[in-house]
Short mmCIF file of N, CA and C in Angstrom, two decimals:
data_model
loop_
_atom_site.label_atom_id
_atom_site.label_comp_id
_atom_site.label_asym_id
_atom_site.label_seq_id
_atom_site.Cartn_x
_atom_site.Cartn_y
_atom_site.Cartn_z
N UNK A 1 167.11 213.93 93.59
CA UNK A 1 165.69 213.81 93.68
C UNK A 1 165.02 214.46 92.46
N UNK A 2 163.83 213.98 92.25
CA UNK A 2 163.09 214.54 91.06
C UNK A 2 162.20 215.71 91.52
N UNK A 3 161.98 216.63 90.72
CA UNK A 3 161.05 217.71 90.99
C UNK A 3 159.60 217.22 90.96
N UNK A 4 158.80 217.77 91.77
CA UNK A 4 157.37 217.36 91.79
C UNK A 4 156.67 217.85 90.52
N UNK A 5 155.83 217.00 90.04
CA UNK A 5 155.08 217.34 88.78
C UNK A 5 153.63 217.52 89.24
N UNK A 6 153.06 218.59 88.83
CA UNK A 6 151.64 218.88 89.21
C UNK A 6 150.67 217.86 88.48
N UNK A 7 149.68 217.46 89.15
CA UNK A 7 148.75 216.57 88.49
C UNK A 7 147.95 217.36 87.42
N UNK A 8 147.65 216.73 86.34
CA UNK A 8 146.90 217.37 85.30
C UNK A 8 145.42 216.92 85.47
N UNK A 9 144.55 217.88 85.19
CA UNK A 9 143.12 217.56 85.28
C UNK A 9 142.71 216.86 84.01
N UNK A 10 142.06 215.80 84.06
CA UNK A 10 141.65 214.99 82.88
C UNK A 10 140.52 215.72 82.11
N UNK A 11 140.57 215.50 80.87
CA UNK A 11 139.60 216.14 80.00
C UNK A 11 138.40 215.20 79.56
N UNK A 12 138.15 214.17 80.41
CA UNK A 12 137.09 213.24 80.15
C UNK A 12 137.59 211.79 80.38
N UNK A 13 136.80 210.84 80.00
CA UNK A 13 137.18 209.45 80.19
C UNK A 13 137.97 208.93 78.93
N UNK A 14 139.28 208.79 79.14
CA UNK A 14 140.10 208.39 78.00
C UNK A 14 139.78 207.03 77.40
N UNK A 15 139.28 206.11 78.21
CA UNK A 15 138.92 204.79 77.73
C UNK A 15 137.72 204.97 76.72
N UNK A 16 136.77 205.81 77.10
CA UNK A 16 135.60 206.10 76.25
C UNK A 16 136.10 206.74 74.94
N UNK A 17 137.01 207.70 75.02
CA UNK A 17 137.53 208.38 73.82
C UNK A 17 138.23 207.34 72.87
N UNK A 18 139.04 206.40 73.49
CA UNK A 18 139.73 205.45 72.71
C UNK A 18 138.70 204.48 72.03
N UNK A 19 137.76 203.99 72.83
CA UNK A 19 136.74 203.10 72.32
C UNK A 19 135.96 203.69 71.12
N UNK A 20 135.53 205.00 71.40
CA UNK A 20 134.78 205.68 70.32
C UNK A 20 135.61 205.82 69.03
N UNK A 21 136.89 206.16 69.17
CA UNK A 21 137.74 206.32 68.06
C UNK A 21 137.95 205.01 67.29
N UNK A 22 138.13 203.95 68.06
CA UNK A 22 138.33 202.63 67.50
C UNK A 22 137.11 202.20 66.67
N UNK A 23 135.92 202.39 67.21
CA UNK A 23 134.68 201.98 66.48
C UNK A 23 134.47 202.91 65.27
N UNK A 24 134.77 204.21 65.39
CA UNK A 24 134.63 205.14 64.22
C UNK A 24 135.63 204.72 63.17
N UNK A 25 136.78 204.28 63.45
CA UNK A 25 137.71 203.87 62.47
C UNK A 25 137.28 202.60 61.65
N UNK A 26 136.66 201.72 62.40
CA UNK A 26 136.14 200.52 61.83
C UNK A 26 134.96 200.84 60.93
N UNK A 27 134.04 201.71 61.45
CA UNK A 27 132.89 202.07 60.66
C UNK A 27 133.27 202.83 59.35
N UNK A 28 134.29 203.64 59.41
CA UNK A 28 134.81 204.40 58.22
C UNK A 28 135.70 203.52 57.37
N UNK A 29 136.08 202.32 57.88
CA UNK A 29 137.05 201.44 57.16
C UNK A 29 138.27 202.25 56.84
N UNK A 30 138.77 203.06 57.80
CA UNK A 30 139.91 203.89 57.61
C UNK A 30 140.89 203.83 58.80
N UNK A 31 141.88 202.94 58.57
CA UNK A 31 142.90 202.77 59.65
C UNK A 31 143.65 204.08 59.97
N UNK A 32 143.72 204.94 59.07
CA UNK A 32 144.46 206.24 59.39
C UNK A 32 143.71 207.09 60.39
N UNK A 33 142.38 206.84 60.52
CA UNK A 33 141.62 207.55 61.54
C UNK A 33 141.99 207.18 62.95
N UNK A 34 142.50 206.04 63.10
CA UNK A 34 142.78 205.52 64.45
C UNK A 34 143.91 206.32 65.12
N UNK A 35 143.70 206.75 66.38
CA UNK A 35 144.74 207.46 67.09
C UNK A 35 145.72 206.47 67.79
N UNK A 36 145.34 205.24 67.87
CA UNK A 36 146.27 204.22 68.42
C UNK A 36 146.23 203.02 67.46
N UNK A 37 147.32 202.69 66.88
CA UNK A 37 147.43 201.64 65.95
C UNK A 37 147.43 200.20 66.63
N UNK A 38 147.02 199.24 65.94
CA UNK A 38 147.13 197.87 66.57
C UNK A 38 148.58 197.53 67.07
N UNK A 39 149.61 198.07 66.35
CA UNK A 39 150.97 197.87 66.77
C UNK A 39 151.20 198.54 68.12
N UNK A 40 150.78 199.79 68.31
CA UNK A 40 150.92 200.51 69.55
C UNK A 40 150.19 199.78 70.63
N UNK A 41 149.04 199.34 70.36
CA UNK A 41 148.22 198.52 71.34
C UNK A 41 148.92 197.29 71.73
N UNK A 42 149.56 196.60 70.81
CA UNK A 42 150.19 195.34 71.11
C UNK A 42 151.49 195.59 71.97
N UNK A 43 152.17 196.66 71.73
CA UNK A 43 153.36 196.98 72.59
C UNK A 43 152.91 197.22 74.00
N UNK A 44 151.79 198.00 74.17
CA UNK A 44 151.28 198.26 75.51
C UNK A 44 150.88 196.95 76.17
N UNK A 45 150.17 196.08 75.44
CA UNK A 45 149.66 194.81 75.99
C UNK A 45 150.83 193.89 76.39
N UNK A 46 151.88 193.79 75.55
CA UNK A 46 153.03 192.97 75.77
C UNK A 46 153.73 193.49 77.06
N UNK A 47 153.92 194.76 77.21
CA UNK A 47 154.59 195.28 78.37
C UNK A 47 153.75 195.05 79.65
N UNK A 48 152.47 195.22 79.60
CA UNK A 48 151.63 194.89 80.76
C UNK A 48 151.73 193.37 81.09
N UNK A 49 151.70 192.52 80.06
CA UNK A 49 151.72 191.11 80.37
C UNK A 49 153.07 190.72 80.89
N UNK A 50 154.19 191.35 80.35
CA UNK A 50 155.49 191.08 80.93
C UNK A 50 155.55 191.45 82.44
N UNK A 51 154.88 192.47 82.87
CA UNK A 51 154.87 192.81 84.23
C UNK A 51 154.12 191.73 85.05
N UNK A 52 153.01 191.21 84.52
CA UNK A 52 152.37 190.14 85.20
C UNK A 52 153.17 188.88 85.31
N UNK A 53 153.85 188.53 84.20
CA UNK A 53 154.68 187.34 84.19
C UNK A 53 155.89 187.47 85.16
N UNK A 54 156.48 188.69 85.19
CA UNK A 54 157.61 188.99 86.13
C UNK A 54 157.10 188.80 87.60
N UNK A 55 155.92 189.31 87.86
CA UNK A 55 155.41 189.28 89.22
C UNK A 55 155.14 187.78 89.57
N UNK A 56 154.55 187.05 88.67
CA UNK A 56 154.24 185.59 89.00
C UNK A 56 155.48 184.75 89.14
N UNK A 57 156.56 185.09 88.32
CA UNK A 57 157.76 184.26 88.50
C UNK A 57 158.73 184.80 89.57
N UNK A 58 158.49 186.06 90.01
CA UNK A 58 159.25 186.68 91.07
C UNK A 58 160.59 187.18 90.62
N UNK A 59 160.71 187.40 89.27
CA UNK A 59 162.11 187.86 88.80
C UNK A 59 161.91 188.62 87.48
N UNK A 60 163.03 189.19 86.98
CA UNK A 60 162.97 189.85 85.72
C UNK A 60 162.77 188.84 84.57
N UNK A 61 162.09 189.33 83.55
CA UNK A 61 161.89 188.45 82.34
C UNK A 61 162.26 189.27 81.19
N UNK A 62 162.65 188.61 80.02
CA UNK A 62 163.20 189.27 78.90
C UNK A 62 162.48 188.75 77.70
N UNK A 63 161.72 189.63 77.01
CA UNK A 63 160.93 189.34 75.82
C UNK A 63 161.74 189.29 74.59
N UNK A 64 161.56 188.19 73.80
CA UNK A 64 162.23 188.10 72.51
C UNK A 64 161.19 188.41 71.43
N UNK A 65 161.22 189.59 70.89
CA UNK A 65 160.23 190.02 70.02
C UNK A 65 160.15 189.26 68.67
N UNK A 66 161.36 188.67 68.23
CA UNK A 66 161.35 187.88 67.03
C UNK A 66 160.60 186.60 67.27
N UNK A 67 160.86 185.93 68.42
CA UNK A 67 160.32 184.65 68.67
C UNK A 67 158.92 184.78 69.32
N UNK A 68 158.57 185.99 69.76
CA UNK A 68 157.30 186.31 70.47
C UNK A 68 157.15 185.42 71.76
N UNK A 69 158.34 185.34 72.47
CA UNK A 69 158.20 184.63 73.70
C UNK A 69 159.38 185.03 74.67
N UNK A 70 159.60 184.40 75.73
CA UNK A 70 160.60 184.78 76.70
C UNK A 70 161.88 183.96 76.55
N UNK A 71 162.21 183.65 75.25
CA UNK A 71 163.39 182.91 74.95
C UNK A 71 163.46 181.52 75.56
N UNK A 72 164.52 181.15 76.36
CA UNK A 72 164.64 179.87 76.91
C UNK A 72 163.95 179.72 78.30
N UNK A 73 163.26 180.78 78.73
CA UNK A 73 162.61 180.77 79.99
C UNK A 73 161.33 179.98 79.99
N UNK A 74 161.42 178.74 80.27
CA UNK A 74 160.24 177.80 80.21
C UNK A 74 159.09 178.23 81.16
N UNK A 75 159.52 178.66 82.42
CA UNK A 75 158.44 179.10 83.36
C UNK A 75 157.66 180.29 82.83
N UNK A 76 158.38 181.33 82.33
CA UNK A 76 157.75 182.47 81.77
C UNK A 76 156.93 182.22 80.59
N UNK A 77 157.45 181.34 79.69
CA UNK A 77 156.72 180.98 78.45
C UNK A 77 155.49 180.25 78.74
N UNK A 78 155.48 179.42 79.82
CA UNK A 78 154.29 178.75 80.21
C UNK A 78 153.13 179.68 80.56
N UNK A 79 153.45 180.93 80.93
CA UNK A 79 152.45 181.93 81.40
C UNK A 79 151.90 182.79 80.22
N UNK A 80 152.49 182.59 79.00
CA UNK A 80 152.04 183.40 77.85
C UNK A 80 150.57 183.18 77.56
N UNK A 81 150.23 181.93 77.55
CA UNK A 81 148.79 181.62 77.14
C UNK A 81 148.00 181.11 78.35
N UNK A 82 146.72 181.31 78.37
CA UNK A 82 145.89 180.88 79.48
C UNK A 82 145.79 179.33 79.51
N UNK A 83 145.60 178.79 80.64
CA UNK A 83 145.27 177.44 80.80
C UNK A 83 143.78 177.27 80.97
N UNK A 84 143.11 176.57 79.98
CA UNK A 84 141.67 176.50 80.00
C UNK A 84 141.23 175.26 80.73
N UNK A 85 140.04 175.33 81.37
CA UNK A 85 139.52 174.23 82.18
C UNK A 85 138.11 173.96 81.80
N UNK A 86 137.49 172.81 82.27
CA UNK A 86 136.12 172.53 82.15
C UNK A 86 135.61 172.54 80.71
N UNK A 87 136.36 172.03 79.81
CA UNK A 87 135.94 171.97 78.40
C UNK A 87 136.14 173.17 77.48
N UNK A 88 136.65 174.27 78.15
CA UNK A 88 136.83 175.52 77.40
C UNK A 88 138.16 175.35 76.69
N UNK A 89 138.30 175.96 75.45
CA UNK A 89 139.53 175.95 74.64
C UNK A 89 139.77 177.30 73.97
N UNK A 90 140.97 177.51 73.64
CA UNK A 90 141.34 178.74 72.96
C UNK A 90 140.74 178.66 71.53
N UNK A 91 139.97 179.66 71.10
CA UNK A 91 139.37 179.61 69.76
C UNK A 91 140.37 179.60 68.64
N UNK A 92 140.11 178.88 67.61
CA UNK A 92 140.94 178.88 66.42
C UNK A 92 140.35 179.87 65.39
N UNK A 93 141.13 180.94 65.11
CA UNK A 93 140.60 181.98 64.26
C UNK A 93 141.29 181.84 62.92
#
């Protein structure tokens, strides 16, 4: 068994702190000011999305970071991008 860990009291709204830091970094045009890099954010987003895909498929999924997909798993790969309806489309940037 694991030992109980006491809950820590938060020091404010961390989403607000992150948002403020992100905007300040853009305004200063200084990526080194950011406390969370785009890479770190992408890892968090990929892991969260993998959880959603695993839940929807009902099984474990495995991310291929080189290919940026779930390898030969067609069902999981079909869930990477949204399906747009009613004339909406993914913007081309």
